[in-house]
Structure formats: structure tokens, C-alpha cells
Coordinates of C-alpha atoms in Angstrom, one line a residue:
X1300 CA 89.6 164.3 131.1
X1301 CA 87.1 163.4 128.6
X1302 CA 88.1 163.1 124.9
X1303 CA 86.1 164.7 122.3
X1304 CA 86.5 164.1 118.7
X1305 CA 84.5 166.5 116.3
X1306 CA 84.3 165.0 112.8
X1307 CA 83.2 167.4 109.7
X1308 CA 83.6 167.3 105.8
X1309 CA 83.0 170.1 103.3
X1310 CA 84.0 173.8 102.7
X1311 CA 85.4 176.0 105.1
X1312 CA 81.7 177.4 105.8
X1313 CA 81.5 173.7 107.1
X1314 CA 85.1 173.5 109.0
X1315 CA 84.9 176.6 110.7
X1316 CA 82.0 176.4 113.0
X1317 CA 83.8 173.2 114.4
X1318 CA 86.7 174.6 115.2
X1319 CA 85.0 177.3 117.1
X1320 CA 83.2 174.8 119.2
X1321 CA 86.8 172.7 119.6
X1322 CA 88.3 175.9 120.8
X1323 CA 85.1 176.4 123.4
X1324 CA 85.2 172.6 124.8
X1325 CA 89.2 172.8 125.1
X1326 CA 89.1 176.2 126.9
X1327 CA 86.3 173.6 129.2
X1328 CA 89.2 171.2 130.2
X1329 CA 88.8 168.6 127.5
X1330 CA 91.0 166.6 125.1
X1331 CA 89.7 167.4 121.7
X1332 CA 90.4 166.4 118.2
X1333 CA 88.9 167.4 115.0
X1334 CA 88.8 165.1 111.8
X1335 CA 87.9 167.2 108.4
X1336 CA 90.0 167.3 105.0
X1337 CA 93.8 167.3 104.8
X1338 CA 93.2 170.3 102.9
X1339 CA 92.5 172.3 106.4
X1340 CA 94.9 170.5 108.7
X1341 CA 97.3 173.5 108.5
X1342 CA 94.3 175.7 109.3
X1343 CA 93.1 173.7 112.5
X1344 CA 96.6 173.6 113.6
X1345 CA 97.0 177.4 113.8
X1346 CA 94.4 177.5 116.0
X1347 CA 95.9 175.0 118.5
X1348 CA 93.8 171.9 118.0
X1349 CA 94.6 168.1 117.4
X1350 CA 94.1 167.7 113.7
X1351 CA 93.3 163.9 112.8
X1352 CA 93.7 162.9 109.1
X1353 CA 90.6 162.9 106.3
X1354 CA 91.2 162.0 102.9
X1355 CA 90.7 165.5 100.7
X1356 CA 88.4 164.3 98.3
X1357 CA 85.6 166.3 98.6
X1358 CA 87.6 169.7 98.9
X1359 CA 89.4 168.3 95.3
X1360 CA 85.4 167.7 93.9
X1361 CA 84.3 171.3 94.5
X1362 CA 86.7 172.2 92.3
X1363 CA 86.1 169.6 89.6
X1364 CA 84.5 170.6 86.2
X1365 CA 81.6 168.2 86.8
X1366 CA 80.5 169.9 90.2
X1367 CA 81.1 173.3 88.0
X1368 CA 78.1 171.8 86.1
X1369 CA 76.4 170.6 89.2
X1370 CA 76.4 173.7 91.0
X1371 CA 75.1 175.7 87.8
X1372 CA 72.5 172.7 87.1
X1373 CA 71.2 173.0 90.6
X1374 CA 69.6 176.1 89.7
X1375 CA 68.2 174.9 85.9
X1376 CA 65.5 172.4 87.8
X1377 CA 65.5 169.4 89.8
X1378 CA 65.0 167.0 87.0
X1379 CA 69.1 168.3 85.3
X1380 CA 70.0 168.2 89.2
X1381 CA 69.2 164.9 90.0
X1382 CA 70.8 163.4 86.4
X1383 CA 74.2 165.3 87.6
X1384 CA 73.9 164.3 90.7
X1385 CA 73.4 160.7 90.1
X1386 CA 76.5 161.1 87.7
X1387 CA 78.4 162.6 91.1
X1388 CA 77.2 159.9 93.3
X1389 CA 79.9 157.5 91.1
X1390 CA 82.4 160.3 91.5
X1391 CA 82.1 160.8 95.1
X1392 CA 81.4 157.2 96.4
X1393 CA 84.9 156.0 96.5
X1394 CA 85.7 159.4 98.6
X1395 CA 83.1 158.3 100.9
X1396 CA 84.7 154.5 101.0
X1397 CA 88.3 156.8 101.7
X1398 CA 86.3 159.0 104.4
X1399 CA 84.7 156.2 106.6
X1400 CA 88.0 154.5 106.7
X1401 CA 89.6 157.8 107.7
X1402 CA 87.2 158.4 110.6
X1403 CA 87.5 155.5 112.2
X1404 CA 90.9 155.6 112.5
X1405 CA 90.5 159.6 113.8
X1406 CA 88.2 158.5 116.8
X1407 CA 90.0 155.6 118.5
X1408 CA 90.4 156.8 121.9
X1409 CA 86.6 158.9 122.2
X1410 CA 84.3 159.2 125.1
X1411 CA 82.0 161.2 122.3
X1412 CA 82.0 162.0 119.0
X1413 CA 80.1 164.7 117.6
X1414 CA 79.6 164.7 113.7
X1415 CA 78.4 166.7 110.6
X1416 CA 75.6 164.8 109.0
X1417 CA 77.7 164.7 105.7
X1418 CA 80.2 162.3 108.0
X1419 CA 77.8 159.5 107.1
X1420 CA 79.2 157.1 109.3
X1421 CA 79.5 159.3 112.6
X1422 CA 76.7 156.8 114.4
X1423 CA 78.5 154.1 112.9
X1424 CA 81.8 154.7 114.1
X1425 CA 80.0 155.6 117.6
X1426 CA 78.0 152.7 118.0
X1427 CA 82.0 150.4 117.1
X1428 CA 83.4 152.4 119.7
X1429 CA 80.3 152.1 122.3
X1430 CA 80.1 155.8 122.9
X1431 CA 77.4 158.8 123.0
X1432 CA 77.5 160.4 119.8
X1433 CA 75.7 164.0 118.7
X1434 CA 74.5 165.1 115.3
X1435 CA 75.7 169.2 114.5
X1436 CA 74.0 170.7 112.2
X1437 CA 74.5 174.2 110.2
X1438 CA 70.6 174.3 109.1
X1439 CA 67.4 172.8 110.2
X1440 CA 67.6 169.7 108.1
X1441 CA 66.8 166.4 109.5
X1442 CA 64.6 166.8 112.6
X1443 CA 61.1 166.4 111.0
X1444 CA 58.0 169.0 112.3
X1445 CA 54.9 169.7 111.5
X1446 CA 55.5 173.3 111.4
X1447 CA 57.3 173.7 108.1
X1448 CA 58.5 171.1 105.1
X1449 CA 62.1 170.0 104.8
X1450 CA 64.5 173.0 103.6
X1451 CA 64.9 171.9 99.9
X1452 CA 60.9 171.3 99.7
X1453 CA 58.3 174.0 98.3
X1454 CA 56.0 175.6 101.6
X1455 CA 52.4 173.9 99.9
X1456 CA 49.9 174.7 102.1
X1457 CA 49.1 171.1 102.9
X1458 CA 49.5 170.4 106.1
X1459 CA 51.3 169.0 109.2
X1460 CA 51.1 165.3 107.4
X1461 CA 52.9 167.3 103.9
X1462 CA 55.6 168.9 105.9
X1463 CA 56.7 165.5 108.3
X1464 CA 56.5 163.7 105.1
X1465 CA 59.3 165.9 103.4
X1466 CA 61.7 164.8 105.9
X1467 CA 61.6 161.2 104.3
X1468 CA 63.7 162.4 101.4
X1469 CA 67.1 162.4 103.9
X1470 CA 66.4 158.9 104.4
X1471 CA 66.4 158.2 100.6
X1472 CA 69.7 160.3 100.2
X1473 CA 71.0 158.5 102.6
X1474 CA 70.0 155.2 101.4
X1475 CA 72.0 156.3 97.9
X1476 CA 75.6 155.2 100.4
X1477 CA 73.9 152.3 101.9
X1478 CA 76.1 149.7 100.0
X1479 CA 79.1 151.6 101.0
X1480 CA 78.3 151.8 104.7
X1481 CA 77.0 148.0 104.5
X1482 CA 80.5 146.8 103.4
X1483 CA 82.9 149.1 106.3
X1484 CA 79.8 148.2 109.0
X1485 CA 81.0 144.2 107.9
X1486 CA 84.5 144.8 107.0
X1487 CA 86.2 147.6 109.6
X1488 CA 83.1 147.9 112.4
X1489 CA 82.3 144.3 112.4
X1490 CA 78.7 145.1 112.7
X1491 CA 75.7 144.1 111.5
X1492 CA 73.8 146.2 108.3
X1493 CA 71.4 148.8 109.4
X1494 CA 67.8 149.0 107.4
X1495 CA 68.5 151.0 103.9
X1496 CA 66.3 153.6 104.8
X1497 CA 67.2 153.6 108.0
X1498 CA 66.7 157.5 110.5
X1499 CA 70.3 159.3 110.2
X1500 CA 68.6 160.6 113.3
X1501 CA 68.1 157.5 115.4
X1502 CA 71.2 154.9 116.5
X1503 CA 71.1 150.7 115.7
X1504 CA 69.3 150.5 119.0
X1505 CA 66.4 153.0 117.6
X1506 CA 67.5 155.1 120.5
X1507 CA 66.9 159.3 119.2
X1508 CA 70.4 161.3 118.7
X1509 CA 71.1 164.1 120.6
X1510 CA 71.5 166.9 117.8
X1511 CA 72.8 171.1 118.1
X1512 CA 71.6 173.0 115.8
X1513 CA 74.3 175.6 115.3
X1514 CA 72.0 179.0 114.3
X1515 CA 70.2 181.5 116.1
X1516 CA 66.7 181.0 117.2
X1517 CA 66.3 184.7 116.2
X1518 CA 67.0 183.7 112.5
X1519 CA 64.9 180.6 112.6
X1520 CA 62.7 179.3 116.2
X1521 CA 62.9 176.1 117.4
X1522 CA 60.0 174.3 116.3
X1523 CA 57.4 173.4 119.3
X1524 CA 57.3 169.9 118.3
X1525 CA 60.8 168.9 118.1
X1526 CA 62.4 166.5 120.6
X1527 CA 63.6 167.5 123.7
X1528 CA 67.2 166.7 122.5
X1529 CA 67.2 168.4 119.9
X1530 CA 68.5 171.9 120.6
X1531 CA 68.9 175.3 118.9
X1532 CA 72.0 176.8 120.8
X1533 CA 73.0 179.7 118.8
X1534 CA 75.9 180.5 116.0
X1535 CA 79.5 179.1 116.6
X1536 CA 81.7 181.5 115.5
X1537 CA 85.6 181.7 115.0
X1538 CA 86.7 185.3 115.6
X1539 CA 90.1 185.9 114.8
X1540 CA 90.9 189.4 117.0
X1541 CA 94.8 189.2 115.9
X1542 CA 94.0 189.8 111.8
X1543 CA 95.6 192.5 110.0
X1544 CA 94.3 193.7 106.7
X1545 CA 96.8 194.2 104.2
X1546 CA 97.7 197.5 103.6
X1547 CA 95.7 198.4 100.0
X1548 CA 92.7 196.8 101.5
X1549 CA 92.7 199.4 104.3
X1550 CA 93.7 202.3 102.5
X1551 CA 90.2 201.2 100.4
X1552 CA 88.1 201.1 102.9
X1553 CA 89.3 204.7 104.2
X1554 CA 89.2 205.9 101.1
X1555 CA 85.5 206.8 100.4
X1556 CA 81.7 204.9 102.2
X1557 CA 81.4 201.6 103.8
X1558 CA 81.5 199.4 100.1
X1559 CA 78.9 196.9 99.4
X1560 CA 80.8 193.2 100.1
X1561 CA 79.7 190.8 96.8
X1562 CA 80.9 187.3 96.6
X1563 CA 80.1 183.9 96.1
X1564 CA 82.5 181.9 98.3
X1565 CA 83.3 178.3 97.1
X1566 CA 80.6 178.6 94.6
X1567 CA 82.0 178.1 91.3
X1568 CA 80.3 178.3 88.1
X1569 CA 81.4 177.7 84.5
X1570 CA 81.9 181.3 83.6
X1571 CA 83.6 183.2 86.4
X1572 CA 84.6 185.9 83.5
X1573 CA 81.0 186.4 82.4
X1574 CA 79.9 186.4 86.6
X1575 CA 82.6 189.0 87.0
X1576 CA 81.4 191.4 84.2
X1577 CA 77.9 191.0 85.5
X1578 CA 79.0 191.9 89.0
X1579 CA 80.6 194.9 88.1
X1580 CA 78.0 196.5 85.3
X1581 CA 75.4 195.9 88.4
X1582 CA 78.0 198.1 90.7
X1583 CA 78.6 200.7 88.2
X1584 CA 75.1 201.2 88.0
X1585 CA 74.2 201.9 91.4
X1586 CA 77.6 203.6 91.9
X1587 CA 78.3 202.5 95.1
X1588 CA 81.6 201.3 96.4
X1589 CA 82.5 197.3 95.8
X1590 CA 84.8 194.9 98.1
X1591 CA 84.9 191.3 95.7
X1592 CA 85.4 188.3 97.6
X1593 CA 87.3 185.8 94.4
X1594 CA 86.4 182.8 96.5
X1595 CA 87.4 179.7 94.8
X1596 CA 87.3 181.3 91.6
X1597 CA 83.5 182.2 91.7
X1598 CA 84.4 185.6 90.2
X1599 CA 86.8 186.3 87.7
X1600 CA 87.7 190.0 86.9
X1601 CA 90.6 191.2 84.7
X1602 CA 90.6 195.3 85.6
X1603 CA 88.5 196.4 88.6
X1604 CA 87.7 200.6 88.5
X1605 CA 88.8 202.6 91.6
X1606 CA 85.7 202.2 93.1
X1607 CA 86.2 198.4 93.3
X1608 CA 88.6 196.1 95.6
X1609 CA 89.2 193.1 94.3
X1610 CA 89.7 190.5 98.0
X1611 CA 91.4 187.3 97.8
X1612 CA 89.8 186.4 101.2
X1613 CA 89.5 188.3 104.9
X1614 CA 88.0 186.9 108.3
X1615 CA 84.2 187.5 107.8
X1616 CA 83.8 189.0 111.3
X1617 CA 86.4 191.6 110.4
X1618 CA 85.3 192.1 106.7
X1619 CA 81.3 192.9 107.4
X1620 CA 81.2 195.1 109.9
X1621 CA 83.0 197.2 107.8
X1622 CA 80.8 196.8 104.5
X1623 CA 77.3 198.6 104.2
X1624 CA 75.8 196.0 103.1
X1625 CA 76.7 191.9 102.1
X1626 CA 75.7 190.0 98.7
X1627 CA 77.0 186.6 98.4
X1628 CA 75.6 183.0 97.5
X1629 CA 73.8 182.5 101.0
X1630 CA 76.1 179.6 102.7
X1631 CA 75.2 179.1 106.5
X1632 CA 78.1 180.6 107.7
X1633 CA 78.3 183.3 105.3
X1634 CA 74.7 184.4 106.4
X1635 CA 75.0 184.1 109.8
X1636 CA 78.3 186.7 109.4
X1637 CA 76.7 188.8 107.8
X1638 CA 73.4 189.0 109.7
X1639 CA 76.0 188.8 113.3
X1640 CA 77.6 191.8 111.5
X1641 CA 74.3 193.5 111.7
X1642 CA 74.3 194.6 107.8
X1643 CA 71.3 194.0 105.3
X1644 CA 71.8 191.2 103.2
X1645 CA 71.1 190.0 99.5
X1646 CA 71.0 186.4 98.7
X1647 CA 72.0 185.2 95.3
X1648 CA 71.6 181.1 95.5
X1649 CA 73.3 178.5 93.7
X1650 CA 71.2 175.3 95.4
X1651 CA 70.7 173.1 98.7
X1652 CA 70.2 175.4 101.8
X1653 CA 71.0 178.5 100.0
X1654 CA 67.7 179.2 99.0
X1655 CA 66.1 178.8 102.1
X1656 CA 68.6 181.3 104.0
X1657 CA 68.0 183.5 101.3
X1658 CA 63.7 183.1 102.3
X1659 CA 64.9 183.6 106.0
X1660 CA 66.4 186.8 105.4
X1661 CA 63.8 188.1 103.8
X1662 CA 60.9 186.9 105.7
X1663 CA 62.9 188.2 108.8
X1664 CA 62.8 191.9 107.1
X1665 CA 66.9 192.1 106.7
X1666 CA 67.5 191.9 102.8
X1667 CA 66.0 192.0 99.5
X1668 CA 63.8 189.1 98.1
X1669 CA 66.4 186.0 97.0
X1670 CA 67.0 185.9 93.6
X1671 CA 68.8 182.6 92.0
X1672 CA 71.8 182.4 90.2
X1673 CA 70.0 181.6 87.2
X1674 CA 68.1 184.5 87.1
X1675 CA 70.8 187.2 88.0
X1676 CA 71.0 189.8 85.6
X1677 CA 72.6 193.6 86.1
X1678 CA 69.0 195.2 86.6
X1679 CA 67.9 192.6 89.6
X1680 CA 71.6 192.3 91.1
X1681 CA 71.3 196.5 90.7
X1682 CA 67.9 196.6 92.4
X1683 CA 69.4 194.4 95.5
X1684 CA 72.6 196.6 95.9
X1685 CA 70.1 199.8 96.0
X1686 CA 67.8 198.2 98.6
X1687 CA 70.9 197.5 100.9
X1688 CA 72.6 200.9 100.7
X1689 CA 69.5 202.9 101.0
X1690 CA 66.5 201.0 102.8
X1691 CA 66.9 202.5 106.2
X1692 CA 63.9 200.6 107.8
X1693 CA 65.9 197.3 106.2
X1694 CA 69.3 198.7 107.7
X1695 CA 67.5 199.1 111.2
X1696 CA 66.3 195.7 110.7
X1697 CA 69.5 193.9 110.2
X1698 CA 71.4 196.2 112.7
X1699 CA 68.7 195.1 115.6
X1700 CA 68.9 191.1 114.6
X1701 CA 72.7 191.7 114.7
X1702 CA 72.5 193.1 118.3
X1703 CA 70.3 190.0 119.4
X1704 CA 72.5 187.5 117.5
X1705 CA 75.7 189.0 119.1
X1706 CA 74.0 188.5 122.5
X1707 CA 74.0 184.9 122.1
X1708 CA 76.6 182.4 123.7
X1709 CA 76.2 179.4 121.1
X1710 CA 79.8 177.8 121.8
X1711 CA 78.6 178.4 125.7
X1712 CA 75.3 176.5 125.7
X1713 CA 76.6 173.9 122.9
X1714 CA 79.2 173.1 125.5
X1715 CA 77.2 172.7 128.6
X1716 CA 74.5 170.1 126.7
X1717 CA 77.6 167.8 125.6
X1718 CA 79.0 167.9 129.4
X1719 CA 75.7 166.9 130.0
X1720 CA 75.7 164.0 127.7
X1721 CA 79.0 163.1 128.9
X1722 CA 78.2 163.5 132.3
X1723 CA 75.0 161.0 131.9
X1724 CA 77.0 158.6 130.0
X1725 CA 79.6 158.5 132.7
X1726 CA 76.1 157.7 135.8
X1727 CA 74.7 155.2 133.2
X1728 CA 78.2 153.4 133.2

């Protein structure tokens, strides 16, 4: 029986999809363990998978004053994004040191290793071990084409030549760890250094990495010039069918119309309270009914009106269906619930792939135009909430993509390609 070990790092919009796609490869017959933060062993345990140890760094530097100001500087302009960021990159190498070390211990034992890209060392730690290894990826990120730029680039009109050439940035990102990964490669792997700039999508041999790209092709196609191993199977998603909503948060929804859902997830800002008061003025205005996710402190609300519930946190697959329409900070797998839901959606981004959901949903017709944390105020963030609980050709819209998203099998064709790889790993050997 083959064992699998699925490696991620990040907030539970990042944990979540992997232990869907454990869940979906156990249920297949295989051994499977999943390395992510000590933060969400209890988590992965409840669900009945192998948990395997990950220093909780990261989790601990979302909530740390200086990403507070790197999340809010990510929205000022690029120039106070990247002085933050280098400031982070101090911060958060050490973590990184922790996390290598950590992995390699987690996949001792693998006959494949699939890995977020944020796992920087996944292809190392494969290429120690001598065994296939697979990128998974929440958003079309790495996989350069000719059809659109990289995600965090503007769309110029340039050309083909413009939009491959964006890609090059996630080598230079990369290259920002290379000393890092240089000294475990030597010291742990006992490998030799890789080229700084070297493709996170190529292995030391120059030999192209499978890679799943966990959305739906409805939401964004496949690109006609992308690799043949590089697929676009579909959402992974972690129903939990046994959930039971606590008993003031059902007598609220009973109570009066489907509420709008606002929220911000593990978004955190400097000024929670002032987020909050904004949130609420913008609700009052419209006067429609509110559910508020607090996230990780993203919103901050002292008394909330009768008209709005104030959520610690729910299941999104439960939650949405239930809401009229969703308004959150546009994390992958906060858009992909609410679009599987089949409810309108408003995208309020912080930074990274945020904004470029936020374009997706409204180039697909499902939700108001994005508008960035920066430039929220109660009139816009009033506008959005009226477009979601009154745009009936918008509602049809997001109710139709929701029928075609829940047709898909993700976890089912995600599965089948890494038997596959297994499979051809097993007829090279």
C-alpha cells in the first residue's frame, strides 16, 4: 500500500483543501499523512488522518503586529509592500530553517509527496528520498502562459512575450530562501545547491513537476498552452455533514431573510474596531440582515443590532448556502465556498491572490466589481451589499456556476492522476 505524505503551510484556507484530498486518497486504499502547523494537528486528527509535526511559526506570524502592518501595507502600493516584506523575510526565515527540518523528518517512509508551493523544500525533500513528487496549487501561480500575466501582475496589453515574462518573478521570490535551502540541501539532504533562480516547477534533474491545480475550470480554464502535466481538476472540498449550529445562530437565521455573510477570515488589520463600525454603518444602510464572521480578529464589534449575528466561526459549506449573498476578503477557499454555494459574491482584498479572485468573480458575472481594503468606505461596501441582495440576473449567475461547480469531482480526478504517477513510478522501477 503506497504511502502518501501531503505537506502544506499557511491558514486554514490553506490546510483544508489537503485534508479533503487525504480523506479522498485514504478512502482509495492508501497510507497517508499530512505535515502542516502544530496549530492544526488537533484539527487533522478529528478527521482521522496521520498528523506529522510542523513547527507553528507561520500560524504565530499572521498574528504578529508586523504582518498587521504587512497585510494593511499590501494594499497602500507595492513600493511600502516590498520594504515590509523585506523586513518579514528576517522574521520568517528562521521559521522556514524550523519548517525544512520539520518536513524531512514528516516524509521518511514516502512513495510520493505532494506539496504546497509555500513548503519550499517539497522537491528537495523528494529528490533526498528518490521519489515522485507533485506541486498543489490553490491558484494559477507558477505555470507560465501566454494567455494571461502572473496573478499579482497588471493585464498590459503586451503580449504573449509580457505575460511568460511575469512568471519570472516566483523565481526571484524564491531565490529570497536560497541561502536557507543551500545550507539544509548540504547539511540534512546531503545534496548538492540547486541554481538561485532555479524553476520551483522543474526537479535538480530539469525534469517538469507534475502539478493539480485545485479550482474549477469553470472559475478559471486551463490555459491551452500549459503542459500536459499540469492539470486543473476541480475544488477539494472538506464537507463536514455532522455540524450542528449552535442554538442562537439558528434561531437567527429563522428569524427574518437569508442575511448577507461579511467577513474577512485570517485577515487582520490594525483597527479591527474601526473595520467593525464600518461594516455595520454599511449594513444599516442597506438594511439587510448581517451574519459576521470575527475571523482572527479581522472584525471587532462591541454591540451588534438585532439585525446582526455576530459568528465566531461555522463550516463554510453549511454557513453559505444559507446566506443571500457572501462579502469577505477573497481567500481561495473562501471564494470557491461561496461561488460552490451558488450565492453572488463581493470581494473586499487585502493583497496576493485576493485581488485576482475578486477580477474572476466579476469577469465571470457573479459579484460586484472588487474593491480593495484601502478603498472601503460605507457608501462602496453599501453599493456591494445592494448589488448582492437585489441583482437577480447576478443571483442567476452565481446560482448556475454553483450548479456546474457542484458537479465537479476534484478529490476524484486529483486522485486518479497521482495513482497514475504512482503507478508509473512503480513500471519505471
Amino acid at each position: 500500500m503506497p504511502t502518501i505524505t501531503l505537506l502544506t503551510v499557511g491558514s486554514r484556507g490553506d490546510i483544508q483543501p489537503f485534508v479533503a484530498l487525504g480523506l479522498g486518497l485514504r478512502e482509495r486504499g492508501h497510507e497517508v499523512r499530512l505535515c502542516a502547523p502544530a496549530s492544526f494537528e488537533t484539527f487533522i486528527e478529528s478527521q482521522g488522518l496521520a498528523y506529522r509535526y510542523m513547527d507553528d511559526g507561520i500560524v504565530k506570524l499572521i498574528g504578529d503586529e508586523n504582518m498587521r502592518q504587512f497585510m494593511e501595507a499590501g494594499d497602500r502600493g507595492w513600493l511600502s509592500w516590498f520594504k515590509l516584506a523585506m523586513e518579514l523575510k528576517g522574521m520568517a526565515r528562521p521559521i522556514s530553517k524550523r519548517m525544512f527540518e520539520d518536513v524531512w523528518k514528516a516524509v521518511q517512509g514516502s512513495d510520493l509527496i505532494v506539496y504546497h508551493p509555500k513548503v519550499l523544500a517539497g522537491s528537495d525533500v523528494a529528490e533526498a528520498l528518490g521519489v515522485p513528487e507533485v506541486l498543489a496549487l490553490p491558484f494559477p501561480s507558477l505555470v507560465s502562459t501566454s494567455e494571461e500575466p502572473m496573478l499579482l501582475f497588471p493585464r498590459w496589453r503586451l503580449g504573449g512575450w509580457y505575460n511568460r515574462a511575469t512568471y519570472f518573478s516566483t523565481r526571484i521570490a524564491r531565490s529570497m530562501y536560497h541561502d536557507v535551502l543551500r545550507a539544509f540541501r548540504a547539511n540534512h539532504l546531503g545534496l548538492p545547491p540547486r541554481k538561485r533562480f532555479a524553476s520551483q516547477l522543474k526537479d535538480a534533474s530539469g525534469r517538469l513537476i507534475s502539478s493539480l491545480h485545485a479550482y474549477s475550470r469553470h472559475v478559471v480554464p486551463r490555459p491551452s498552452d500549459w503542459p500536459e502535466n499540469s492539470a486543473v481538476t476541480g475544488y477539494w472540498f472538506l464537507d463536514e455533514p455532522g455540524w450542528t449550529p449552535p442554538e442562537d445562530l439558528a434561531q437567527f437565521l429563522n428569524a427574518g431573510d437569508p442575511p448577507v455573510y461579511i467577513g474577512f477570515g485570517s485577515m487582520v488589520g490594525t483597527n479591527p474596531e474601526a473595520k467593525g463600525r464600518l461594516v455595520l454603518a454599511a449594513v444599516e444602510q442597506v438594511g439587510c440582515r448581517a451574519v459576521l464572521g470575527s475571523g482572527w480578529g479581522g472584525l471587532a464589534i462591541e454591540e451588534t443590532p438585532a439585525d446582526v449575528f455576530m459568528l465566531d466561526q461555522a463550516p463554510h459549506a453549511w454557513l453559505f448556502p444559507r446566506m443571500a449573498g457572501v462579502v469577505h476578503h477573497g481567500g481561495a477557499g473562501t471564494t470557491a465556498a461561496g461561488l460552490r454555494a451558488g450565492r453572488p459574491t463581493f470581494i473586499c482584498p487585502f493583497f496576493g491572490d485576493q485581488p485576482y479572485w475578486g477580477r474572476r468573480v466579476e469577469m465571470l458575472g457573479v459579484g460586484p466589481a472588487p474593491v480593495r481594503q484601502r478603498d472601503l468606505t460605507v457608501e462602496r461596501l453599501a453599493a456591494g451589499l445592494r448589488r448582492l441582495v437585489s441583482d437577480a440576473t447576478m443571483q442567476a449567475r452565481a446560482e448556475a456556476l454553483g450548479e456546474q461547480i457542484r458537479a465537479e469531482d476534484g478529490i476524484g480526478t486529483a486522485t486518479g492522476i497521482l495513482e497514475s504517477i504512482i503507478e508509473q513510478q512503480g513500471t519505471r522501477e
